[in-house]
Backbone as a chain_set.jsonl record, in Angstrom:
{"seq": "MPRKTIPEMSFPQIYPLLVAKAERKGRTKAEVDEIICWLTGYDEAALDNLLERDITYAEFFGSAPALNPDRSLITGKICGVDVATIEDPVEQNARYLDKLVDELARGRAMEKILRRSSAS", "coords": {"N": [[-4.068, -1.607, -31.249], [-6.013, -1.613, -28.39], [-5.027, -0.565, -25.114], [-4.714, -2.767, -22.355], [-6.578, -2.938, -19.303], [-5.492, -3.083, -15.868], [-6.885, -5.212, -14.431], [-7.488, -6.845, -16.635], [-5.063, -7.748, -17.542], [-2.689, -10.367, -18.18], [-1.788, -12.562, -15.709], [0.209, -14.679, -15.769], [1.902, -13.597, -17.73], [2.856, -11.262, -16.606], [4.128, -12.107, -14.302], [6.863, -13.18, -14.848], [8.134, -10.741, -15.274], [8.01, -9.501, -12.805], [9.63, -11.253, -11.335], [12.046, -10.927, -12.737], [12.592, -8.224, -12.151], [13.201, -8.4, -9.433], [15.374, -10.218, -9.488], [17.306, -8.812, -10.937], [18.325, -7.187, -9.012], [19.597, -8.871, -7.306], [17.931, -10.475, -5.782], [15.607, -13.248, -5.282], [13.601, -15.639, -7.196], [12.218, -17.314, -5.486], [11.803, -15.629, -3.301], [10.078, -13.74, -4.423], [7.921, -15.424, -4.932], [7.261, -16.083, -2.284], [6.324, -13.626, -1.375], [4.073, -13.31, -3.053], [2.526, -15.501, -2.207], [2.127, -14.802, 0.484], [0.595, -12.473, 0.152], [-1.712, -13.385, -1.171], [-2.581, -15.906, -0.233], [-2.326, -18.207, -1.669], [-0.677, -21.383, -2.049], [2.603, -22.736, -2.827], [2.287, -24.813, -4.755], [-0.264, -24.29, -5.814], [0.199, -21.761, -6.889], [2.127, -22.363, -8.866], [0.498, -23.944, -10.513], [-1.387, -22.049, -11.38], [0.228, -20.419, -12.9], [0.56, -21.886, -15.136], [-1.708, -21.577, -16.546], [-3.769, -19.394, -18.564], [-4.574, -16.785, -17.04], [-6.242, -13.86, -15.906], [-5.339, -10.88, -14.053], [-7.627, -10.175, -12.619], [-8.94, -12.667, -12.367], [-6.946, -14.046, -10.997], [-6.65, -12.646, -8.508], [-9.309, -12.682, -7.753], [-9.868, -15.354, -7.222], [-8.233, -15.908, -5.155], [-7.23, -17.642, -2.251], [-7.061, -16.497, 0.361], [-6.845, -13.362, 0.84], [-4.406, -11.394, 2.281], [-5.08, -9.767, 5.277], [-3.339, -7.884, 6.299], [-2.381, -6.528, 4.147], [-3.332, -4.01, 3.882], [-1.596, -2.497, 5.294], [0.368, -1.793, 3.605], [1.866, 0.911, 2.2], [2.362, 3.976, 0.38], [3.573, 5.06, -2.862], [3.064, 3.881, -6.175], [4.017, 3.936, -9.434], [3.445, 6.635, -9.3], [1.001, 6.755, -8.038], [-0.885, 6.746, -5.102], [-1.186, 3.874, -3.248], [-3.156, 3.404, -1.351], [-5.312, 4.898, -2.153], [-6.459, 3.766, -4.369], [-9.323, 2.667, -5.955], [-10.429, 0.418, -7.311], [-10.516, -2.928, -6.437], [-9.02, -5.076, -7.573], [-7.058, -3.781, -9.1], [-5.842, -2.391, -6.998], [-4.805, -4.523, -5.442], [-3.025, -5.615, -7.294], [-1.247, -3.488, -7.523], [-0.347, -3.398, -4.894], [1.112, -5.783, -4.895], [3.09, -5.155, -6.799], [4.332, -3.057, -5.451], [5.383, -4.404, -3.213], [7.247, -6.097, -4.463], [8.917, -4.15, -5.499], [9.956, -3.143, -3.078], [11.368, -5.407, -2.263], [13.276, -5.563, -4.329], [14.682, -3.267, -3.757], [16.138, -4.034, -1.63], [15.052, -4.351, 0.87], [14.392, -5.968, 3.991], [12.897, -9.203, 4.195], [11.188, -9.701, 6.346], [10.251, -7.141, 6.984], [9.04, -6.424, 4.569], [6.907, -8.199, 4.484], [5.427, -7.226, 6.5], [5.804, -8.111, 9.124], [6.119, -8.277, 12.614], [9.025, -8.071, 14.67], [8.703, -9.547, 16.919], [7.087, -11.657, 16.277]], "CA": [[-4.644, -2.445, -30.226], [-6.214, -0.834, -27.166], [-4.27, -0.973, -23.942], [-5.507, -3.512, -21.383], [-6.597, -2.449, -17.933], [-4.781, -4.006, -14.98], [-7.625, -6.464, -14.22], [-7.484, -7.652, -17.856], [-3.712, -8.219, -17.849], [-2.396, -11.773, -17.917], [-0.86, -12.754, -14.595], [1.41, -15.428, -16.178], [2.796, -12.756, -18.524], [3.443, -10.255, -15.719], [4.942, -12.79, -13.293], [8.308, -13.166, -15.134], [8.636, -9.369, -15.15], [8.201, -9.29, -11.363], [10.814, -12.036, -10.956], [13.22, -10.278, -13.337], [12.853, -6.999, -11.387], [13.867, -8.811, -8.192], [16.654, -10.869, -9.784], [18.274, -7.79, -11.356], [18.883, -6.589, -7.797], [20.184, -9.911, -6.47], [16.928, -11.204, -5.016], [15.303, -14.529, -5.929], [12.245, -16.039, -7.564], [11.604, -17.854, -4.273], [11.345, -14.5, -2.49], [8.893, -13.2, -5.099], [6.846, -16.381, -4.667], [6.874, -15.926, -0.885], [5.518, -12.402, -1.325], [2.783, -13.59, -3.694], [1.779, -16.404, -1.321], [1.727, -14.009, 1.651], [-0.442, -11.523, -0.241], [-2.923, -14.008, -1.72], [-2.989, -17.145, 0.42], [-1.989, -19.377, -2.486], [0.563, -22.07, -1.696], [3.515, -22.853, -3.98], [1.71, -25.702, -5.779], [-1.361, -23.572, -6.473], [0.812, -20.693, -7.687], [2.696, -23.016, -10.061], [-0.619, -24.354, -11.361], [-1.968, -20.849, -11.983], [1.159, -19.891, -13.897], [0.412, -22.731, -16.326], [-2.962, -21.206, -17.192], [-3.844, -18.002, -19.012], [-5.556, -16.112, -16.2], [-6.061, -12.422, -15.755], [-5.181, -10.409, -12.679], [-8.949, -10.255, -11.985], [-9.161, -14.067, -11.986], [-5.923, -14.406, -10.018], [-7.006, -12.108, -7.192], [-10.684, -13.08, -7.443], [-9.917, -16.724, -6.702], [-7.226, -16.053, -4.093], [-7.828, -18.3, -1.084], [-7.15, -15.65, 1.558], [-6.069, -12.13, 0.72], [-3.869, -11.075, 3.594], [-5.65, -8.517, 5.791], [-2.259, -6.924, 6.556], [-1.994, -5.813, 2.923], [-3.708, -2.602, 4.055], [-0.447, -1.818, 5.903], [1.261, -1.396, 2.512], [1.607, 2.314, 1.896], [3.289, 4.598, -0.562], [3.141, 5.271, -4.246], [3.593, 3.041, -7.243], [3.701, 4.645, -10.682], [2.916, 7.937, -8.955], [-0.34, 6.656, -7.457], [-0.917, 6.267, -3.725], [-1.904, 2.603, -3.279], [-4.312, 3.454, -0.455], [-6.422, 5.62, -2.781], [-6.962, 3.041, -5.537], [-10.663, 2.184, -5.637], [-10.679, -0.913, -7.86], [-9.78, -3.869, -5.587], [-8.044, -5.856, -8.341], [-5.942, -2.88, -9.386], [-5.151, -2.115, -5.749], [-4.02, -5.703, -5.081], [-1.914, -5.706, -8.246], [-0.29, -2.438, -7.146], [0.285, -3.87, -3.661], [2.117, -6.771, -5.293], [4.185, -4.428, -7.435], [5.014, -2.295, -4.389], [6.161, -5.355, -2.413], [8.4, -6.527, -5.265], [9.826, -2.984, -5.501], [10.65, -3.133, -1.788], [12.311, -6.526, -2.329], [14.364, -5.172, -5.234], [15.466, -2.21, -3.105], [16.944, -4.639, -0.582], [14.383, -4.365, 2.176], [14.323, -7.295, 4.62], [11.627, -9.883, 3.969], [10.37, -9.502, 7.545], [9.609, -5.827, 6.865], [8.193, -6.463, 3.376], [5.686, -8.933, 4.827], [4.798, -6.511, 7.617], [5.87, -8.937, 10.329], [6.85, -7.659, 13.715], [10.162, -8.908, 15.062], [8.257, -10.386, 18.036], [6.314, -12.793, 15.752]], "C": [[-4.802, -1.613, -28.954], [-5.432, -1.434, -25.997], [-5.191, -1.688, -22.955], [-5.47, -2.821, -20.027], [-5.863, -3.475, -17.067], [-5.581, -5.288, -14.738], [-7.632, -7.395, -15.441], [-6.114, -8.239, -18.188], [-3.523, -9.666, -17.427], [-1.384, -11.9, -16.784], [0.371, -13.568, -15.015], [2.37, -14.637, -17.076], [3.492, -11.705, -17.669], [4.422, -10.894, -14.734], [6.441, -12.788, -13.621], [8.926, -11.771, -15.038], [8.887, -9.031, -13.682], [9.456, -10.01, -10.88], [12.08, -11.368, -11.493], [13.594, -9.005, -12.579], [13.617, -7.334, -10.109], [15.264, -9.368, -8.476], [17.718, -9.876, -10.242], [18.975, -7.159, -10.157], [19.384, -7.647, -6.814], [19.206, -10.658, -5.588], [16.485, -12.417, -5.835], [13.834, -14.689, -6.291], [11.516, -16.562, -6.334], [11.08, -16.736, -3.373], [10.103, -13.848, -3.103], [7.699, -14.116, -4.827], [6.35, -16.27, -3.229], [5.976, -14.695, -0.704], [4.132, -12.662, -1.894], [1.924, -14.474, -2.787], [1.294, -15.671, -0.074], [0.532, -13.119, 1.305], [-1.765, -12.212, -0.55], [-3.442, -15.228, -0.972], [-2.779, -18.378, -0.428], [-0.767, -20.062, -1.884], [1.39, -22.227, -2.968], [2.909, -23.689, -5.11], [0.588, -24.995, -6.542], [-0.822, -22.453, -7.366], [1.395, -21.27, -8.975], [1.597, -23.418, -11.039], [-1.222, -23.156, -12.081], [-1.072, -20.269, -13.076], [1.123, -20.702, -15.195], [-0.825, -22.347, -17.138], [-2.906, -19.747, -17.633], [-4.937, -17.308, -18.218], [-5.215, -14.633, -16.091], [-5.784, -12.098, -14.289], [-6.523, -10.506, -11.944], [-9.235, -11.676, -11.523], [-8.19, -14.49, -10.879], [-6.307, -13.924, -8.622], [-8.422, -12.522, -6.78], [-10.796, -14.476, -6.859], [-8.872, -16.968, -5.612], [-7.875, -16.642, -2.849], [-8.014, -17.387, 0.124], [-6.267, -14.425, 1.381], [-5.666, -11.685, 2.12], [-4.449, -9.751, 4.104], [-4.58, -7.458, 6.084], [-1.804, -6.195, 5.298], [-2.356, -4.339, 3.016], [-2.59, -1.802, 4.734], [0.561, -1.352, 4.854], [0.892, 0.033, 2.119], [2.616, 2.811, 0.871], [2.704, 4.691, -1.945], [3.804, 4.256, -5.158], [3.102, 3.671, -8.545], [3.024, 5.984, -10.403], [1.546, 7.935, -8.313], [-0.236, 6.085, -6.047], [-1.772, 5.003, -3.681], [-3.153, 2.62, -2.402], [-5.529, 4.116, -1.111], [-7.016, 4.902, -3.996], [-8.292, 2.386, -5.178], [-10.941, 0.784, -6.143], [-9.863, -1.939, -7.062], [-8.743, -4.706, -6.345], [-6.823, -5.001, -8.65], [-5.149, -2.594, -8.116], [-4.282, -3.308, -5.34], [-2.831, -5.888, -6.013], [-0.837, -4.674, -7.908], [0.394, -2.768, -5.823], [1.409, -4.85, -4.006], [3.326, -6.084, -5.911], [5.002, -3.659, -6.398], [5.892, -3.221, -3.547], [7.398, -5.837, -3.175], [9.398, -5.381, -5.401], [10.63, -2.926, -4.21], [11.703, -4.244, -1.747], [13.527, -6.131, -3.161], [15.248, -4.075, -4.628], [16.265, -2.74, -1.913], [16.315, -4.675, 0.795], [14.3, -5.8, 2.7], [12.934, -7.894, 4.434], [10.673, -9.699, 5.151], [9.603, -8.171, 7.456], [8.658, -5.788, 5.671], [6.848, -7.099, 3.719], [5.003, -8.391, 6.073], [4.719, -7.389, 8.868], [6.607, -8.173, 11.408], [7.973, -8.599, 14.112], [9.799, -9.817, 16.229], [7.514, -11.626, 17.548], [7.161, -14.013, 15.569]], "O": [[-3.848, -0.985, -28.494], [-5.215, -2.643, -25.919], [-6.326, -1.259, -22.744], [-4.473, -2.205, -19.651], [-5.643, -4.608, -17.496], [-5.007, -6.373, -14.831], [-7.768, -8.609, -15.287], [-6.014, -9.133, -19.028], [-4.113, -10.13, -16.452], [-0.261, -11.406, -16.886], [1.487, -13.192, -14.655], [3.547, -14.987, -17.165], [4.611, -11.3, -17.984], [5.431, -10.286, -14.376], [7.238, -12.426, -12.755], [10.116, -11.639, -14.751], [9.862, -8.356, -13.354], [10.246, -9.456, -10.116], [13.075, -11.257, -10.777], [14.777, -8.729, -12.382], [14.566, -6.638, -9.746], [16.224, -9.029, -7.783], [18.903, -10.07, -9.969], [20.091, -6.654, -10.28], [19.575, -7.36, -5.632], [19.631, -11.414, -4.714], [16.94, -12.595, -6.964], [12.958, -13.992, -5.78], [10.329, -16.289, -6.154], [10.027, -16.883, -2.752], [9.187, -13.451, -2.383], [6.602, -13.645, -4.528], [5.147, -16.355, -2.982], [4.992, -14.735, 0.035], [3.129, -12.282, -1.29], [0.73, -14.221, -2.621], [0.171, -15.895, 0.377], [-0.425, -13.026, 2.073], [-2.828, -11.682, -0.226], [-4.626, -15.552, -1.068], [-3.026, -19.492, 0.035], [0.081, -19.407, -1.279], [0.929, -21.889, -4.059], [3.004, -23.32, -6.28], [0.504, -25.09, -7.766], [-1.328, -22.229, -8.465], [1.178, -20.721, -10.055], [1.746, -23.253, -12.25], [-1.534, -23.241, -13.268], [-1.558, -19.699, -14.053], [1.606, -20.244, -16.23], [-0.964, -22.754, -18.291], [-2.094, -18.967, -17.134], [-6.086, -17.243, -18.656], [-4.056, -14.227, -16.175], [-5.972, -12.935, -13.406], [-6.556, -10.879, -10.772], [-9.72, -11.878, -10.409], [-8.566, -15.201, -9.947], [-6.29, -14.699, -7.666], [-8.7, -12.692, -5.593], [-11.713, -14.756, -6.086], [-8.657, -18.107, -5.197], [-8.946, -16.197, -2.435], [-9.016, -17.491, 0.832], [-5.086, -14.444, 1.729], [-6.497, -11.612, 3.025], [-4.323, -8.724, 3.436], [-4.884, -6.265, 6.114], [-0.931, -5.33, 5.372], [-1.771, -3.507, 2.323], [-2.63, -0.572, 4.749], [1.493, -0.609, 5.165], [-0.249, 0.318, 1.754], [3.593, 2.133, 0.552], [1.521, 4.44, -2.173], [4.94, 3.836, -4.942], [1.906, 3.907, -8.719], [2.151, 6.42, -11.154], [0.979, 9.0, -8.065], [0.42, 5.066, -5.827], [-2.95, 5.042, -4.035], [-4.115, 1.909, -2.693], [-6.658, 3.909, -0.666], [-7.979, 5.39, -4.587], [-8.376, 1.636, -4.206], [-11.629, 0.02, -5.465], [-8.637, -1.834, -7.013], [-7.686, -5.01, -5.793], [-5.688, -5.445, -8.481], [-3.919, -2.557, -8.149], [-3.136, -3.119, -4.932], [-1.748, -6.274, -5.572], [0.355, -4.968, -8.001], [1.571, -2.461, -5.639], [2.515, -4.755, -3.473], [4.465, -6.407, -5.572], [6.231, -3.624, -6.472], [7.019, -2.864, -3.206], [8.475, -5.968, -2.593], [10.606, -5.618, -5.417], [11.839, -2.691, -4.234], [12.808, -4.033, -1.247], [14.667, -6.339, -2.746], [16.43, -3.976, -4.957], [16.984, -1.983, -1.261], [16.981, -4.997, 1.778], [14.152, -6.739, 1.918], [11.926, -7.19, 4.505], [9.467, -9.556, 4.952], [8.429, -8.107, 7.822], [7.588, -5.185, 5.751], [5.793, -6.616, 3.307], [4.107, -9.026, 6.628], [3.709, -7.407, 9.572], [7.602, -7.501, 11.139], [7.87, -9.808, 13.904], [10.523, -10.774, 16.503], [7.324, -12.564, 18.323], [6.661, -15.051, 15.136]]}, "num_chains": 1, "name": "protein.A"}
């Protein structure tokens, strides 16, 4: 079976892996959900609804209500690839999400993960 590209991957199948990554390090599903909502503009109810359907990353990000413009502040590498250099927008958004969950799992404060200034 050929390997799926990131845009073809099932978001509801990847989601539990993101939650498990955070929970292994003492973080919560609620924090992962907060990150996803910040990144995409979905609210909790919409996120829950999407997890009930078999949607791809392309559909998930393509129908996002409001991709956060501050996502461009996310820097660094994920799987050895600099997120700023990824050309495919769906793949880049998926890697942004993975990077944010990595930061959560490493114990970074939610305020810093969501690129909020302490004055906000």
